[in-house]
Amino acid sequence: MTKSREETSHDPGRRKFLKGVGIVGAGAAIADHLWVEAEAEEKQATPQSLSGTVKVALDVNGQKRPVQVEPRTTLLNTLRNHLEPAVTGPKLVCDMGTCGACTVLLDGKPVYSCLVLAVDAANKKITTVEGLGSPEKPNAVQAAFVENDALMCGFCTPGFVTTISAYLKQNPNPSLAEVREACKGNFCRCGTYPRVFEAALAAAKASRA
Ligand code: FES
Ligand code: FES
């Protein structure tokens, strides 16, 4: 029996090809579907970005200092650039938590204010070097820094004074080694360390007297 043209026109091969295309096509459709789902999940997992500013209730050196800042604003930036009048005792040096020039006390504990967001400092007691004493009435550490000539350029000084003031409350009679250890998070590029440590010991002695 003679086969028809359709039957003889390489039909099995063509069918196989079409089936193959069908499978590949279905695979592509499934892959597309999965990709869309994955993209949707990724979008859901990505936190919504915050924009604009928020109100933050700061308590700086015993004063209520409400401020409006972007959520990403550091405490250091807020103190220095968003308060009026500004609080400039804490210094911006490295801006990455290595030098200690920006040290402030948060509920009495020294922190690098360049690594703390202002929003995270809300409703906590922030003490800067200005809040420890005044030119007329310096605290023991501030007075000892002056008496012992414990600064050169002075850029690191607020950080050291703040750190040491907090430390002497915990340990009023430290050894030199303990003072050095307490100050390990503060750098002095002028190399005034011996005078700084002498001032810390002198302040401890004066506070005990
Ligand atoms: S400016 Fe914050 S640690 Fe250096
Ligand atoms: S006195 Fe200059 S960095 Fe310390």
CSV table of C-alpha atoms and ligand atoms in Angstrom, one decimal:
chain,number,residue,atom,x,y,z
A,1,MET,CA,0.0,0.0,0.0
A,2,THR,CA,1.3,3.4,-0.9
A,3,LYS,CA,1.6,5.9,1.8
A,4,SER,CA,0.1,9.4,1.5
A,5,ARG,CA,2.4,12.4,1.1
A,6,GLU,CA,1.7,13.5,4.7
A,7,GLU,CA,2.5,10.1,6.0
A,8,THR,CA,5.8,9.9,4.1
A,9,SER,CA,6.9,13.5,4.8
A,10,HIS,CA,9.3,12.6,7.7
A,11,ASP,CA,6.4,12.8,10.0
A,12,PRO,CA,7.9,10.9,13.0
A,13,GLY,CA,10.9,13.3,13.0
A,14,ARG,CA,8.7,16.3,12.8
A,15,ARG,CA,6.5,15.1,15.6
A,16,LYS,CA,9.6,14.4,17.8
A,17,PHE,CA,10.8,17.9,17.0
A,18,LEU,CA,7.5,19.5,17.9
A,19,LYS,CA,7.3,17.5,21.1
A,20,GLY,CA,10.8,18.6,21.9
A,21,VAL,CA,9.9,22.2,21.3
A,22,GLY,CA,6.8,21.7,23.4
A,23,ILE,CA,8.9,20.4,26.3
A,24,VAL,CA,11.4,23.1,26.0
A,25,GLY,CA,8.6,25.7,25.6
A,26,ALA,CA,6.9,24.3,28.7
A,27,GLY,CA,10.2,24.4,30.5
A,28,ALA,CA,10.8,28.0,29.6
A,29,ALA,CA,7.3,28.9,30.7
A,30,ILE,CA,7.8,27.1,34.0
A,31,ALA,CA,11.2,28.8,34.4
A,32,ASP,CA,9.6,32.2,33.6
A,33,HIS,CA,6.9,31.5,36.2
A,34,LEU,CA,9.5,30.5,38.8
A,35,TRP,CA,11.6,33.6,38.1
A,36,VAL,CA,8.5,35.9,38.5
A,37,GLU,CA,7.7,34.2,41.8
A,38,ALA,CA,11.3,34.5,43.0
A,39,GLU,CA,11.3,38.1,42.0
A,40,ALA,CA,8.0,38.7,43.9
A,41,GLU,CA,9.4,37.0,47.0
A,42,GLU,CA,12.6,39.0,46.8
A,43,LYS,CA,10.6,42.2,46.6
A,44,GLN,CA,8.6,41.1,49.7
A,45,ALA,CA,11.8,40.2,51.6
A,46,THR,CA,13.4,43.6,50.8
A,47,PRO,CA,12.6,46.0,53.6
A,48,GLN,CA,10.7,49.1,52.5
A,49,SER,CA,13.2,52.0,52.3
A,50,LEU,CA,12.5,54.8,54.7
A,51,SER,CA,12.7,58.3,53.4
A,52,GLY,CA,12.0,61.7,54.8
A,53,THR,CA,12.7,62.8,58.4
A,54,VAL,CA,11.5,61.7,61.8
A,55,LYS,CA,11.2,63.5,65.1
A,56,VAL,CA,13.7,62.3,67.7
A,57,ALA,CA,13.4,63.3,71.4
A,58,LEU,CA,17.0,63.7,72.5
A,59,ASP,CA,18.1,64.4,76.1
A,60,VAL,CA,21.5,66.1,75.8
A,61,ASN,CA,23.4,67.1,78.9
A,62,GLY,CA,20.1,67.2,80.9
A,63,GLN,CA,18.2,69.3,78.3
A,64,LYS,CA,15.4,68.1,76.1
A,65,ARG,CA,16.6,68.7,72.5
A,66,PRO,CA,13.9,67.5,70.0
A,67,VAL,CA,15.3,67.3,66.5
A,68,GLN,CA,14.0,66.3,63.0
A,69,VAL,CA,16.5,64.1,61.1
A,70,GLU,CA,16.6,61.4,58.5
A,71,PRO,CA,16.5,57.9,60.2
A,72,ARG,CA,20.0,57.2,58.9
A,73,THR,CA,21.6,60.2,60.7
A,74,THR,CA,24.2,59.4,63.3
A,75,LEU,CA,24.1,60.8,66.7
A,76,LEU,CA,27.4,62.6,66.1
A,77,ASN,CA,26.1,64.3,63.0
A,78,THR,CA,22.9,65.2,64.8
A,79,LEU,CA,24.7,66.8,67.7
A,80,ARG,CA,27.1,68.7,65.5
A,81,ASN,CA,24.9,69.7,62.6
A,82,HIS,CA,21.3,69.4,63.4
A,83,LEU,CA,21.0,71.0,66.9
A,84,GLU,CA,20.8,74.7,67.3
A,85,PRO,CA,22.9,75.6,69.2
A,86,ALA,CA,25.2,72.8,68.0
A,87,VAL,CA,27.0,70.5,70.4
A,88,THR,CA,30.5,70.3,69.0
A,89,GLY,CA,32.5,68.8,71.9
A,90,PRO,CA,32.4,65.3,70.3
A,91,LYS,CA,34.7,65.5,67.2
A,92,LEU,CA,34.3,63.9,63.8
A,93,VAL,CA,37.7,62.3,62.9
A,94,CYS,CA,37.4,58.8,61.5
A,95,ASP,CA,33.6,58.5,61.3
A,96,MET,CA,34.0,54.7,61.5
A,97,GLY,CA,34.4,53.8,65.1
A,98,THR,CA,38.2,53.5,65.5
A,99,CYS,CA,39.5,56.8,67.0
A,100,GLY,CA,37.2,57.6,69.9
A,101,ALA,CA,37.2,61.4,69.2
A,102,CYS,CA,33.4,61.3,69.0
A,103,THR,CA,32.9,59.5,72.4
A,104,VAL,CA,29.8,60.5,74.4
A,105,LEU,CA,28.1,58.8,77.3
A,106,LEU,CA,24.8,57.1,76.6
A,107,ASP,CA,23.1,56.4,79.9
A,108,GLY,CA,26.5,56.7,81.5
A,109,LYS,CA,28.3,54.3,79.1
A,110,PRO,CA,30.9,55.5,76.6
A,111,VAL,CA,29.9,55.0,73.0
A,112,TYR,CA,31.2,56.1,69.6
A,113,SER,CA,28.5,58.6,68.6
A,114,CYS,CA,29.6,58.1,64.9
A,115,LEU,CA,28.3,54.6,65.2
A,116,VAL,CA,25.0,55.3,66.9
A,117,LEU,CA,21.9,56.5,65.1
A,118,ALA,CA,20.2,59.4,66.6
A,119,VAL,CA,16.9,57.5,66.6
A,120,ASP,CA,18.6,54.8,68.8
A,121,ALA,CA,19.6,57.5,71.3
A,122,ALA,CA,16.1,58.7,71.8
A,123,ASN,CA,14.9,58.9,75.4
A,124,LYS,CA,18.4,58.0,76.7
A,125,LYS,CA,20.7,60.3,78.6
A,126,ILE,CA,23.4,61.7,76.3
A,127,THR,CA,26.3,63.3,78.0
A,128,THR,CA,29.0,65.0,76.0
A,129,VAL,CA,32.2,66.7,77.3
A,130,GLU,CA,30.2,69.9,77.7
A,131,GLY,CA,27.9,68.2,80.2
A,132,LEU,CA,30.7,67.0,82.4
A,133,GLY,CA,31.7,70.4,83.6
A,134,SER,CA,32.2,74.0,82.5
A,135,PRO,CA,35.2,76.3,82.1
A,136,GLU,CA,34.2,77.9,85.4
A,137,LYS,CA,33.5,74.5,87.1
A,138,PRO,CA,35.4,71.7,85.4
A,139,ASN,CA,35.1,68.2,86.6
A,140,ALA,CA,38.2,66.5,88.1
A,141,VAL,CA,39.3,65.1,84.8
A,142,GLN,CA,38.9,68.3,82.9
A,143,ALA,CA,40.8,70.2,85.6
A,144,ALA,CA,43.6,67.5,85.6
A,145,PHE,CA,44.0,67.7,81.8
A,146,VAL,CA,44.6,71.5,82.1
A,147,GLU,CA,47.0,71.1,85.1
A,148,ASN,CA,48.9,68.3,83.5
A,149,ASP,CA,49.0,69.9,80.0
A,150,ALA,CA,47.5,66.7,78.6
A,151,LEU,CA,46.7,68.0,75.1
A,152,MET,CA,48.4,69.3,72.0
A,153,CYS,CA,46.0,69.9,69.1
A,154,GLY,CA,43.1,68.9,71.4
A,155,PHE,CA,41.2,67.0,68.8
A,156,CYS,CA,41.2,63.8,70.8
A,157,THR,CA,40.7,65.5,74.2
A,158,PRO,CA,36.9,65.5,74.5
A,159,GLY,CA,36.9,61.7,73.8
A,160,PHE,CA,39.6,61.0,76.3
A,161,VAL,CA,38.0,63.2,79.0
A,162,THR,CA,34.6,61.6,78.5
A,163,THR,CA,36.0,58.0,78.5
A,164,ILE,CA,38.1,58.7,81.6
A,165,SER,CA,35.3,60.5,83.5
A,166,ALA,CA,33.1,57.5,83.0
A,167,TYR,CA,35.8,55.0,83.9
A,168,LEU,CA,36.8,56.7,87.2
A,169,LYS,CA,33.2,56.3,88.4
A,170,GLN,CA,33.6,52.6,88.0
A,171,ASN,CA,37.1,52.5,89.3
A,172,PRO,CA,38.1,55.5,91.5
A,173,ASN,CA,41.6,54.1,92.3
A,174,PRO,CA,43.0,52.7,89.1
A,175,SER,CA,46.6,51.7,88.3
A,176,LEU,CA,48.4,53.1,85.3
A,177,ALA,CA,47.9,49.8,83.5
A,178,GLU,CA,44.1,50.0,84.2
A,179,VAL,CA,43.9,53.6,82.9
A,180,ARG,CA,45.8,52.6,79.7
A,181,GLU,CA,43.4,49.7,79.2
A,182,ALA,CA,40.3,51.9,79.8
A,183,CYS,CA,41.6,54.3,77.1
A,184,LYS,CA,42.4,51.7,74.5
A,185,GLY,CA,39.5,52.9,72.3
A,186,ASN,CA,40.8,56.4,72.1
A,187,PHE,CA,43.7,57.4,69.8
A,188,CYS,CA,45.9,60.5,70.1
A,189,ARG,CA,47.6,61.3,66.9
A,190,CYS,CA,49.9,63.9,68.6
A,191,GLY,CA,51.1,61.1,71.0
A,192,THR,CA,50.1,62.8,74.2
A,193,TYR,CA,49.5,59.5,75.9
A,194,PRO,CA,51.9,59.9,78.9
A,195,ARG,CA,50.3,63.2,79.9
A,196,VAL,CA,46.8,61.9,79.3
A,197,PHE,CA,47.4,58.9,81.7
A,198,GLU,CA,49.1,61.2,84.3
A,199,ALA,CA,46.0,63.5,84.1
A,200,ALA,CA,43.7,60.5,84.6
A,201,LEU,CA,45.7,59.3,87.7
A,202,ALA,CA,45.8,62.9,89.1
A,203,ALA,CA,42.0,63.2,88.6
A,204,ALA,CA,41.4,60.0,90.4
A,205,LYS,CA,43.6,61.1,93.3
A,206,ALA,CA,41.9,64.5,93.4
A,207,SER,CA,38.4,62.9,93.4
A,208,ARG,CA,39.4,60.6,96.3
A,209,ALA,CA,40.8,63.4,98.4
B,1,FES,S1,34.9,59.7,64.8
B,1,FES,FE1,33.8,58.2,65.8
B,1,FES,S2,35.3,56.8,66.4
B,1,FES,FE2,36.4,58.2,65.2
B,2,FES,S1,46.3,66.1,71.3
B,2,FES,FE1,46.2,66.0,69.1
B,2,FES,S2,45.3,64.2,68.6
B,2,FES,FE2,45.6,64.1,70.7
